[in-house]
PDB file of C-alpha atoms in Angstrom:
ATOM      1  CA  MET E   1     -18.043 -50.225 -12.534  1.00 50.00           C
ATOM      2  CA  SER E   2     -14.287 -49.878 -12.167  1.00 70.00           C
ATOM      3  CA  GLN E   3     -13.134 -48.106  -9.019  1.00 76.00           C
ATOM      4  CA  SER E   4      -9.863 -47.269 -10.766  1.00 92.00           C
ATOM      5  CA  ILE E   5     -11.703 -45.283 -13.470  1.00 95.00           C
ATOM      6  CA  ILE E   6     -13.539 -43.344 -10.762  1.00 97.00           C
ATOM      7  CA  GLN E   7     -10.368 -42.459  -8.881  1.00 97.00           C
ATOM      8  CA  ASN E   8      -8.418 -41.708 -12.052  1.00 97.00           C
ATOM      9  CA  THR E   9     -11.136 -39.332 -13.217  1.00 98.00           C
ATOM     10  CA  ILE E  10     -11.203 -37.554  -9.863  1.00 98.00           C
ATOM     11  CA  ASP E  11      -7.409 -37.233  -9.767  1.00 98.00           C
ATOM     12  CA  ASP E  12      -7.164 -36.086 -13.379  1.00 98.00           C
ATOM     13  CA  LEU E  13      -9.870 -33.458 -12.891  1.00 98.00           C
ATOM     14  CA  ASP E  14      -8.057 -32.180  -9.799  1.00 98.00           C
ATOM     15  CA  ALA E  15      -4.837 -31.926 -11.816  1.00 98.00           C
ATOM     16  CA  LEU E  16      -6.591 -30.103 -14.636  1.00 98.00           C
ATOM     17  CA  ARG E  17      -8.119 -27.550 -12.309  1.00 98.00           C
ATOM     18  CA  SER E  18      -4.895 -26.964 -10.402  1.00 98.00           C
ATOM     19  CA  LYS E  19      -2.700 -26.611 -13.502  1.00 98.00           C
ATOM     20  CA  SER E  20      -5.220 -24.819 -15.783  1.00 98.00           C
ATOM     21  CA  PRO E  21      -3.433 -25.887 -18.972  1.00 98.00           C
ATOM     22  CA  LEU E  22      -3.432 -23.810 -22.144  1.00 98.00           C
ATOM     23  CA  VAL E  23      -5.233 -25.729 -24.882  1.00 98.00           C
ATOM     24  CA  HIS E  24      -4.736 -24.644 -28.489  1.00 98.00           C
ATOM     25  CA  ASN E  25      -7.766 -25.145 -30.727  1.00 98.00           C
ATOM     26  CA  ILE E  26      -7.904 -25.003 -34.496  1.00 98.00           C
ATOM     27  CA  THR E  27     -11.626 -25.534 -34.654  1.00 97.00           C
ATOM     28  CA  ASN E  28     -14.683 -24.627 -36.663  1.00 96.00           C
ATOM     29  CA  TYR E  29     -16.688 -21.428 -36.756  1.00 95.00           C
ATOM     30  CA  VAL E  30     -19.831 -23.141 -35.475  1.00 96.00           C
ATOM     31  CA  VAL E  31     -18.392 -24.096 -32.086  1.00 96.00           C
ATOM     32  CA  MET E  32     -15.572 -21.681 -31.234  1.00 97.00           C
ATOM     33  CA  ASN E  33     -17.443 -19.805 -28.503  1.00 97.00           C
ATOM     34  CA  ASN E  34     -19.025 -22.890 -26.937  1.00 96.00           C
ATOM     35  CA  THR E  35     -15.744 -24.793 -26.983  1.00 98.00           C
ATOM     36  CA  ALA E  36     -13.837 -21.940 -25.363  1.00 98.00           C
ATOM     37  CA  ASN E  37     -16.488 -21.607 -22.642  1.00 98.00           C
ATOM     38  CA  ALA E  38     -16.470 -25.348 -21.979  1.00 98.00           C
ATOM     39  CA  LEU E  39     -12.701 -25.343 -21.523  1.00 98.00           C
ATOM     40  CA  LEU E  40     -12.914 -22.384 -19.165  1.00 98.00           C
ATOM     41  CA  ALA E  41     -15.708 -24.056 -17.181  1.00 98.00           C
ATOM     42  CA  ILE E  42     -13.774 -27.284 -16.669  1.00 98.00           C
ATOM     43  CA  GLY E  43     -10.706 -25.342 -15.532  1.00 98.00           C
ATOM     44  CA  ALA E  44      -8.508 -25.066 -18.635  1.00 98.00           C
ATOM     45  CA  SER E  45      -7.484 -21.985 -20.613  1.00 98.00           C
ATOM     46  CA  PRO E  46      -8.458 -21.928 -24.307  1.00 98.00           C
ATOM     47  CA  ILE E  47      -6.615 -20.396 -27.228  1.00 98.00           C
ATOM     48  CA  MET E  48      -8.519 -20.335 -30.506  1.00 98.00           C
ATOM     49  CA  ALA E  49      -6.003 -19.661 -33.281  1.00 97.00           C
ATOM     50  CA  HIS E  50      -5.841 -20.928 -36.851  1.00 97.00           C
ATOM     51  CA  ALA E  51      -3.697 -18.365 -38.696  1.00 97.00           C
ATOM     52  CA  ILE E  52      -0.895 -20.197 -40.463  1.00 98.00           C
ATOM     53  CA  GLU E  53       1.541 -17.420 -39.489  1.00 98.00           C
ATOM     54  CA  GLU E  54       1.203 -18.189 -35.764  1.00 98.00           C
ATOM     55  CA  VAL E  55       0.145 -21.814 -35.300  1.00 98.00           C
ATOM     56  CA  GLU E  56       3.653 -23.088 -34.578  1.00 98.00           C
ATOM     57  CA  GLU E  57       4.086 -20.487 -31.828  1.00 98.00           C
ATOM     58  CA  MET E  58       0.722 -21.423 -30.351  1.00 98.00           C
ATOM     59  CA  VAL E  59       1.554 -25.119 -30.368  1.00 98.00           C
ATOM     60  CA  THR E  60       4.811 -24.330 -28.596  1.00 98.00           C
ATOM     61  CA  ILE E  61       3.320 -22.279 -25.763  1.00 98.00           C
ATOM     62  CA  CYS E  62       0.276 -24.520 -25.219  1.00 98.00           C
ATOM     63  CA  SER E  63       0.127 -27.851 -23.432  1.00 98.00           C
ATOM     64  CA  ALA E  64      -2.026 -29.586 -26.073  1.00 98.00           C
ATOM     65  CA  THR E  65      -3.352 -28.903 -29.566  1.00 98.00           C
ATOM     66  CA  VAL E  66      -6.824 -29.854 -30.793  1.00 98.00           C
ATOM     67  CA  ILE E  67      -7.476 -29.951 -34.553  1.00 98.00           C
ATOM     68  CA  ASN E  68     -11.112 -29.978 -35.656  1.00 98.00           C
ATOM     69  CA  ILE E  69     -11.929 -30.119 -39.384  1.00 97.00           C
ATOM     70  CA  GLY E  70     -15.528 -28.901 -39.126  1.00 96.00           C
ATOM     71  CA  THR E  71     -15.104 -25.885 -41.417  1.00 96.00           C
ATOM     72  CA  LEU E  72     -12.343 -26.226 -43.986  1.00 96.00           C
ATOM     73  CA  SER E  73     -10.413 -24.224 -46.516  1.00 96.00           C
ATOM     74  CA  GLU E  74      -7.065 -24.916 -48.150  1.00 97.00           C
ATOM     75  CA  LEU E  75      -5.270 -22.412 -45.930  1.00 97.00           C
ATOM     76  CA  TRP E  76      -6.834 -23.916 -42.806  1.00 97.00           C
ATOM     77  CA  ILE E  77      -5.691 -27.373 -43.872  1.00 98.00           C
ATOM     78  CA  GLN E  78      -2.163 -26.053 -44.305  1.00 98.00           C
ATOM     79  CA  SER E  79      -2.357 -24.557 -40.796  1.00 98.00           C
ATOM     80  CA  MET E  80      -3.537 -27.896 -39.430  1.00 98.00           C
ATOM     81  CA  GLU E  81      -0.672 -29.726 -41.137  1.00 98.00           C
ATOM     82  CA  LYS E  82       1.819 -27.233 -39.754  1.00 98.00           C
ATOM     83  CA  ALA E  83       0.387 -27.475 -36.244  1.00 98.00           C
ATOM     84  CA  ALA E  84       0.368 -31.281 -36.333  1.00 98.00           C
ATOM     85  CA  THR E  85       3.988 -31.446 -37.465  1.00 98.00           C
ATOM     86  CA  LYS E  86       5.060 -29.032 -34.740  1.00 98.00           C
ATOM     87  CA  ALA E  87       3.132 -30.776 -31.974  1.00 98.00           C
ATOM     88  CA  VAL E  88       4.611 -34.171 -32.803  1.00 98.00           C
ATOM     89  CA  SER E  89       8.130 -32.755 -33.179  1.00 98.00           C
ATOM     90  CA  ILE E  90       8.110 -31.263 -29.665  1.00 98.00           C
ATOM     91  CA  GLY E  91       6.147 -34.074 -28.019  1.00 98.00           C
ATOM     92  CA  LYS E  92       2.935 -32.204 -27.253  1.00 98.00           C
ATOM     93  CA  PRO E  93      -0.426 -34.032 -27.191  1.00 98.00           C
ATOM     94  CA  LEU E  94      -2.271 -33.764 -30.500  1.00 98.00           C
ATOM     95  CA  ILE E  95      -6.009 -34.419 -30.708  1.00 98.00           C
ATOM     96  CA  LEU E  96      -7.829 -34.825 -34.032  1.00 98.00           C
ATOM     97  CA  ASP E  97     -11.587 -34.510 -34.482  1.00 98.00           C
ATOM     98  CA  PRO E  98     -12.383 -35.748 -38.027  1.00 96.00           C
ATOM     99  CA  VAL E  99     -15.720 -33.943 -38.265  1.00 96.00           C
ATOM    100  CA  GLY E 100     -17.854 -35.218 -41.125  1.00 93.00           C
ATOM    101  CA  ALA E 101     -15.249 -37.729 -42.285  1.00 93.00           C
ATOM    102  CA  GLY E 102     -16.499 -39.485 -45.391  1.00 90.00           C
ATOM    103  CA  ALA E 103     -18.943 -36.718 -46.322  1.00 91.00           C
ATOM    104  CA  SER E 104     -16.725 -35.158 -48.995  1.00 93.00           C
ATOM    105  CA  ASN E 105     -13.468 -35.679 -50.828  1.00 93.00           C
ATOM    106  CA  LEU E 106     -12.128 -32.486 -49.246  1.00 94.00           C
ATOM    107  CA  ARG E 107     -12.604 -33.866 -45.746  1.00 95.00           C
ATOM    108  CA  ASN E 108     -11.064 -37.213 -46.603  1.00 94.00           C
ATOM    109  CA  MET E 109      -8.093 -35.470 -48.184  1.00 95.00           C
ATOM    110  CA  ALA E 110      -7.676 -33.182 -45.183  1.00 95.00           C
ATOM    111  CA  ILE E 111      -7.616 -36.157 -42.815  1.00 96.00           C
ATOM    112  CA  ARG E 112      -4.974 -37.891 -44.923  1.00 94.00           C
ATOM    113  CA  ARG E 113      -2.826 -34.771 -44.959  1.00 95.00           C
ATOM    114  CA  ILE E 114      -3.110 -34.189 -41.223  1.00 96.00           C
ATOM    115  CA  LEU E 115      -2.337 -37.826 -40.416  1.00 95.00           C
ATOM    116  CA  GLY E 116       0.604 -37.622 -42.803  1.00 94.00           C
ATOM    117  CA  ALA E 117       1.914 -34.542 -41.005  1.00 96.00           C
ATOM    118  CA  GLY E 118       1.818 -36.131 -37.553  1.00 95.00           C
ATOM    119  CA  SER E 119       0.120 -39.012 -35.790  1.00 95.00           C
ATOM    120  CA  PRO E 120      -2.421 -37.754 -33.236  1.00 97.00           C
ATOM    121  CA  THR E 121      -2.152 -38.979 -29.679  1.00 98.00           C
ATOM    122  CA  ILE E 122      -5.981 -39.036 -29.580  1.00 98.00           C
ATOM    123  CA  ILE E 123      -8.572 -39.234 -32.358  1.00 98.00           C
ATOM    124  CA  ARG E 124     -12.173 -38.640 -31.227  1.00 98.00           C
ATOM    125  CA  GLY E 125     -15.213 -38.959 -33.430  1.00 96.00           C
ATOM    126  CA  ASN E 126     -18.598 -40.559 -33.732  1.00 94.00           C
ATOM    127  CA  ALA E 127     -18.850 -44.061 -35.138  1.00 92.00           C
ATOM    128  CA  SER E 128     -19.340 -42.998 -38.748  1.00 91.00           C
ATOM    129  CA  GLU E 129     -16.372 -40.633 -38.581  1.00 94.00           C
ATOM    130  CA  ILE E 130     -14.093 -43.296 -37.123  1.00 94.00           C
ATOM    131  CA  LEU E 131     -15.215 -45.832 -39.717  1.00 91.00           C
ATOM    132  CA  SER E 132     -14.628 -43.349 -42.528  1.00 91.00           C
ATOM    133  CA  THR E 133     -11.284 -42.199 -41.144  1.00 93.00           C
ATOM    134  CA  LEU E 134     -10.089 -45.749 -41.579  1.00 88.00           C
ATOM    135  CA  ASN E 135     -11.575 -45.792 -45.110  1.00 74.00           C
ATOM    136  CA  SER E 136     -14.127 -48.330 -43.951  1.00 37.00           C
ATOM    137  CA  SER E 137     -17.820 -48.626 -44.838  1.00 32.00           C
ATOM    138  CA  GLY E 138     -19.228 -45.938 -42.555  1.00 39.00           C
ATOM    139  CA  LYS E 139     -21.590 -43.409 -44.112  1.00 42.00           C
ATOM    140  CA  THR E 140     -22.167 -39.932 -42.741  1.00 44.00           C
ATOM    141  CA  LYS E 141     -25.209 -37.684 -42.795  1.00 47.00           C
ATOM    142  CA  GLY E 142     -23.464 -34.354 -42.598  1.00 46.00           C
ATOM    143  CA  VAL E 143     -21.633 -34.551 -39.281  1.00 46.00           C
ATOM    144  CA  ASP E 144     -24.158 -36.827 -37.549  1.00 51.00           C
ATOM    145  CA  ALA E 145     -23.461 -40.498 -36.940  1.00 51.00           C
ATOM    146  CA  THR E 146     -25.381 -43.076 -38.934  1.00 55.00           C
ATOM    147  CA  ASP E 147     -23.549 -46.008 -37.301  1.00 60.00           C
ATOM    148  CA  SER E 148     -23.635 -47.099 -33.656  1.00 62.00           C
ATOM    149  CA  SER E 149     -20.516 -46.821 -31.529  1.00 74.00           C
ATOM    150  CA  ASP E 150     -20.589 -50.607 -31.053  1.00 76.00           C
ATOM    151  CA  SER E 151     -20.263 -51.149 -34.811  1.00 79.00           C
ATOM    152  CA  ALA E 152     -17.054 -49.120 -35.005  1.00 86.00           C
ATOM    153  CA  VAL E 153     -15.042 -50.815 -32.255  1.00 93.00           C
ATOM    154  CA  ASP E 154     -13.056 -53.100 -34.550  1.00 91.00           C
ATOM    155  CA  SER E 155     -12.305 -50.223 -36.912  1.00 92.00           C
ATOM    156  CA  GLY E 156     -11.330 -48.104 -33.932  1.00 94.00           C
ATOM    157  CA  LYS E 157      -8.867 -50.739 -32.807  1.00 94.00           C
ATOM    158  CA  SER E 158      -7.392 -50.875 -36.311  1.00 93.00           C
ATOM    159  CA  LEU E 159      -7.130 -47.090 -36.465  1.00 95.00           C
ATOM    160  CA  SER E 160      -5.360 -47.101 -33.105  1.00 96.00           C
ATOM    161  CA  LYS E 161      -2.819 -49.550 -34.485  1.00 94.00           C
ATOM    162  CA  VAL E 162      -2.288 -47.419 -37.599  1.00 92.00           C
ATOM    163  CA  THR E 163      -1.691 -44.196 -35.667  1.00 94.00           C
ATOM    164  CA  GLY E 164      -0.167 -45.628 -32.511  1.00 96.00           C
ATOM    165  CA  GLY E 165      -2.521 -43.423 -30.520  1.00 97.00           C
ATOM    166  CA  VAL E 166      -5.832 -43.525 -28.686  1.00 98.00           C
ATOM    167  CA  VAL E 167      -9.154 -43.691 -30.536  1.00 98.00           C
ATOM    168  CA  VAL E 168     -12.359 -42.496 -28.880  1.00 98.00           C
ATOM    169  CA  ILE E 169     -15.733 -43.457 -30.350  1.00 97.00           C
ATOM    170  CA  SER E 170     -18.570 -41.324 -29.006  1.00 95.00           C
ATOM    171  CA  GLY E 171     -22.087 -42.706 -28.738  1.00 94.00           C
ATOM    172  CA  ALA E 172     -24.618 -44.076 -26.287  1.00 93.00           C
ATOM    173  CA  THR E 173     -21.598 -45.988 -25.017  1.00 95.00           C
ATOM    174  CA  ASP E 174     -18.271 -44.215 -25.436  1.00 97.00           C
ATOM    175  CA  TYR E 175     -15.401 -46.530 -26.325  1.00 97.00           C
ATOM    176  CA  ILE E 176     -11.796 -45.602 -25.615  1.00 98.00           C
ATOM    177  CA  LEU E 177      -9.309 -47.811 -27.461  1.00 98.00           C
ATOM    178  CA  SER E 178      -5.533 -48.021 -27.417  1.00 97.00           C
ATOM    179  CA  GLY E 179      -3.760 -51.151 -28.639  1.00 91.00           C
ATOM    180  CA  THR E 180      -5.186 -53.972 -26.534  1.00 91.00           C
ATOM    181  CA  ASP E 181      -6.648 -51.577 -23.945  1.00 95.00           C
ATOM    182  CA  LYS E 182     -10.368 -50.772 -24.008  1.00 96.00           C
ATOM    183  CA  ALA E 183     -12.542 -48.703 -21.693  1.00 97.00           C
ATOM    184  CA  GLN E 184     -16.250 -47.973 -21.846  1.00 97.00           C
ATOM    185  CA  VAL E 185     -18.185 -45.015 -20.464  1.00 97.00           C
ATOM    186  CA  ARG E 186     -21.965 -45.274 -20.382  1.00 97.00           C
ATOM    187  CA  ASN E 187     -22.875 -41.843 -19.096  1.00 97.00           C
ATOM    188  CA  GLY E 188     -24.659 -39.050 -20.950  1.00 97.00           C
ATOM    189  CA  ASP E 189     -28.144 -38.203 -22.149  1.00 97.00           C
ATOM    190  CA  PRO E 190     -29.875 -38.335 -25.566  1.00 96.00           C
ATOM    191  CA  LEU E 191     -30.506 -34.569 -25.376  1.00 97.00           C
ATOM    192  CA  MET E 192     -26.772 -34.082 -25.963  1.00 97.00           C
ATOM    193  CA  THR E 193     -27.366 -35.018 -29.607  1.00 95.00           C
ATOM    194  CA  LYS E 194     -29.754 -32.061 -29.968  1.00 96.00           C
ATOM    195  CA  VAL E 195     -27.094 -29.463 -29.194  1.00 95.00           C
ATOM    196  CA  THR E 196     -24.629 -28.653 -31.946  1.00 93.00           C
ATOM    197  CA  GLY E 197     -20.955 -29.034 -31.197  1.00 94.00           C
ATOM    198  CA  LEU E 198     -20.946 -31.198 -28.081  1.00 96.00           C
ATOM    199  CA  GLY E 199     -18.787 -33.728 -29.928  1.00 96.00           C
ATOM    200  CA  CYS E 200     -16.381 -30.900 -30.673  1.00 97.00           C
ATOM    201  CA  THR E 201     -16.488 -30.020 -26.989  1.00 98.00           C
ATOM    202  CA  ALA E 202     -15.605 -33.619 -26.137  1.00 98.00           C
ATOM    203  CA  SER E 203     -12.498 -33.412 -28.317  1.00 98.00           C
ATOM    204  CA  ALA E 204     -11.450 -30.152 -26.661  1.00 98.00           C
ATOM    205  CA  ILE E 205     -11.983 -31.668 -23.205  1.00 98.00           C
ATOM    206  CA  CYS E 206      -9.834 -34.618 -24.302  1.00 98.00           C
ATOM    207  CA  GLY E 207      -7.154 -32.039 -25.087  1.00 98.00           C
ATOM    208  CA  ALA E 208      -7.461 -30.493 -21.638  1.00 98.00           C
ATOM    209  CA  PHE E 209      -7.057 -33.826 -19.875  1.00 98.00           C
ATOM    210  CA  ALA E 210      -4.273 -34.908 -22.246  1.00 98.00           C
ATOM    211  CA  ALA E 211      -2.386 -31.770 -21.262  1.00 98.00           C
ATOM    212  CA  VAL E 212      -2.167 -32.854 -17.613  1.00 98.00           C
ATOM    213  CA  GLN E 213      -2.177 -36.660 -17.835  1.00 98.00           C
ATOM    214  CA  ALA E 214       0.713 -38.228 -19.748  1.00 98.00           C
ATOM    215  CA  ASN E 215      -1.149 -41.521 -20.167  1.00 98.00           C
ATOM    216  CA  GLN E 216      -3.318 -40.506 -23.106  1.00 98.00           C
ATOM    217  CA  PHE E 217      -5.623 -43.527 -22.775  1.00 98.00           C
ATOM    218  CA  ARG E 218      -6.393 -42.573 -19.196  1.00 98.00           C
ATOM    219  CA  ALA E 219      -6.734 -38.890 -20.158  1.00 98.00           C
ATOM    220  CA  ALA E 220      -9.282 -39.688 -22.859  1.00 98.00           C
ATOM    221  CA  THR E 221     -11.231 -41.964 -20.515  1.00 98.00           C
ATOM    222  CA  SER E 222     -11.410 -39.275 -17.842  1.00 98.00           C
ATOM    223  CA  ALA E 223     -12.493 -36.703 -20.416  1.00 98.00           C
ATOM    224  CA  MET E 224     -15.356 -38.830 -21.712  1.00 98.00           C
ATOM    225  CA  ALA E 225     -16.458 -39.661 -18.171  1.00 98.00           C
ATOM    226  CA  VAL E 226     -16.678 -35.968 -17.302  1.00 98.00           C
ATOM    227  CA  MET E 227     -18.515 -35.184 -20.550  1.00 98.00           C
ATOM    228  CA  GLY E 228     -21.138 -37.862 -19.926  1.00 98.00           C
ATOM    229  CA  ILE E 229     -21.669 -36.951 -16.295  1.00 98.00           C
ATOM    230  CA  ALA E 230     -22.011 -33.263 -17.180  1.00 98.00           C
ATOM    231  CA  GLY E 231     -24.683 -34.209 -19.710  1.00 98.00           C
ATOM    232  CA  GLU E 232     -26.638 -36.074 -17.065  1.00 98.00           C
ATOM    233  CA  MET E 233     -26.298 -33.179 -14.632  1.00 98.00           C
ATOM    234  CA  ALA E 234     -27.545 -30.734 -17.260  1.00 98.00           C
ATOM    235  CA  LYS E 235     -30.603 -32.893 -17.981  1.00 98.00           C
ATOM    236  CA  THR E 236     -31.690 -32.577 -14.344  1.00 97.00           C
ATOM    237  CA  LYS E 237     -32.037 -28.809 -14.911  1.00 97.00           C
ATOM    238  CA  THR E 238     -33.824 -28.748 -18.277  1.00 97.00           C
ATOM    239  CA  SER E 239     -35.442 -30.839 -20.990  1.00 95.00           C
ATOM    240  CA  ALA E 240     -34.973 -28.427 -23.916  1.00 97.00           C
ATOM    241  CA  PRO E 241     -31.836 -28.040 -26.067  1.00 97.00           C
ATOM    242  CA  GLY E 242     -31.334 -24.270 -25.782  1.00 96.00           C
ATOM    243  CA  SER E 243     -31.181 -24.172 -22.006  1.00 98.00           C
ATOM    244  CA  PHE E 244     -29.390 -27.535 -21.980  1.00 97.00           C
ATOM    245  CA  GLN E 245     -26.381 -25.924 -23.633  1.00 96.00           C
ATOM    246  CA  VAL E 246     -26.102 -23.401 -20.796  1.00 97.00           C
ATOM    247  CA  ALA E 247     -26.775 -26.036 -18.128  1.00 98.00           C
ATOM    248  CA  PHE E 248     -24.038 -28.224 -19.611  1.00 98.00           C
ATOM    249  CA  ILE E 249     -21.424 -25.465 -19.263  1.00 98.00           C
ATOM    250  CA  ASP E 250     -22.572 -24.940 -15.667  1.00 98.00           C
ATOM    251  CA  ALA E 251     -22.281 -28.677 -15.019  1.00 98.00           C
ATOM    252  CA  LEU E 252     -18.676 -28.738 -16.202  1.00 98.00           C
ATOM    253  CA  TYR E 253     -17.950 -25.977 -13.718  1.00 98.00           C
ATOM    254  CA  GLU E 254     -19.840 -27.655 -10.871  1.00 98.00           C
ATOM    255  CA  ILE E 255     -18.811 -31.303 -11.308  1.00 98.00           C
ATOM    256  CA  SER E 256     -17.105 -32.652  -8.196  1.00 98.00           C
ATOM    257  CA  ALA E 257     -15.465 -35.770  -6.835  1.00 98.00           C
ATOM    258  CA  ASP E 258     -18.720 -36.724  -5.118  1.00 98.00           C
ATOM    259  CA  THR E 259     -20.636 -36.360  -8.372  1.00 98.00           C
ATOM    260  CA  ILE E 260     -18.129 -38.577 -10.170  1.00 98.00           C
ATOM    261  CA  LYS E 261     -18.403 -41.210  -7.434  1.00 97.00           C
ATOM    262  CA  GLN E 262     -22.199 -41.162  -7.598  1.00 97.00           C
ATOM    263  CA  ARG E 263     -22.687 -41.090 -11.355  1.00 97.00           C
ATOM    264  CA  LEU E 264     -19.758 -42.610 -13.247  1.00 96.00           C
ATOM    265  CA  ASN E 265     -20.787 -45.732 -15.132  1.00 93.00           C
ATOM    266  CA  GLY E 266     -17.778 -47.216 -16.847  1.00 86.00           C
ATOM    267  CA  GLU E 267     -15.310 -50.023 -17.015  1.00 84.00           C
TER     268      GLU E 267
END
């Protein structure tokens, strides 16, 4: 276990809570409420706005923008393109969650258009989504992963080279990749896969940390560490998915430096 990851996570969480950054989310209908509550619990301030008439203003006033393609329409894709272009043009962190990549031509086309509009500073997805984002051999079952995070590491590295940004592969082990840099976080609990939208929450939390930590590789690593630890904390309170969702939000609010020191398993 790397002591530097522990201290970085503690320092980045302190910065997040002291600065309470505004995080702009263009996200899907399924997770809007949960994502907003997770951001509030960790100490950030969420804005959930997808109207094409206002996305550029929202990108400008917020400290980071998170684009999640979970529920799509042509107008939403145009909003995402516009937001991505604006974020890159003014140097704001841009996080992409390619939900269900590879499941349909619409999703693959949307990813191509968003990447064409602006290279994300962080892309976070499960193994199948990362594989498919790189037009590799990954297959999706809806938005669930059918590949292990280990199997996507090489593709993640290639995707990082293509975009010039950080790639996060969520799984039993979370991999954070940027050029030749690689970090691993082995926290979390299998019950997290039984609650819809926790991957979307991870992307939003990446946005919150990216808003306060200029090193996007470090920001993504801290975000995934906090996500995994919060999952473990929630499991100590419940063993059922409905109450787990509530316990997870509470854990984000309650997580402390001591908890990070005791629980973080990464390198």
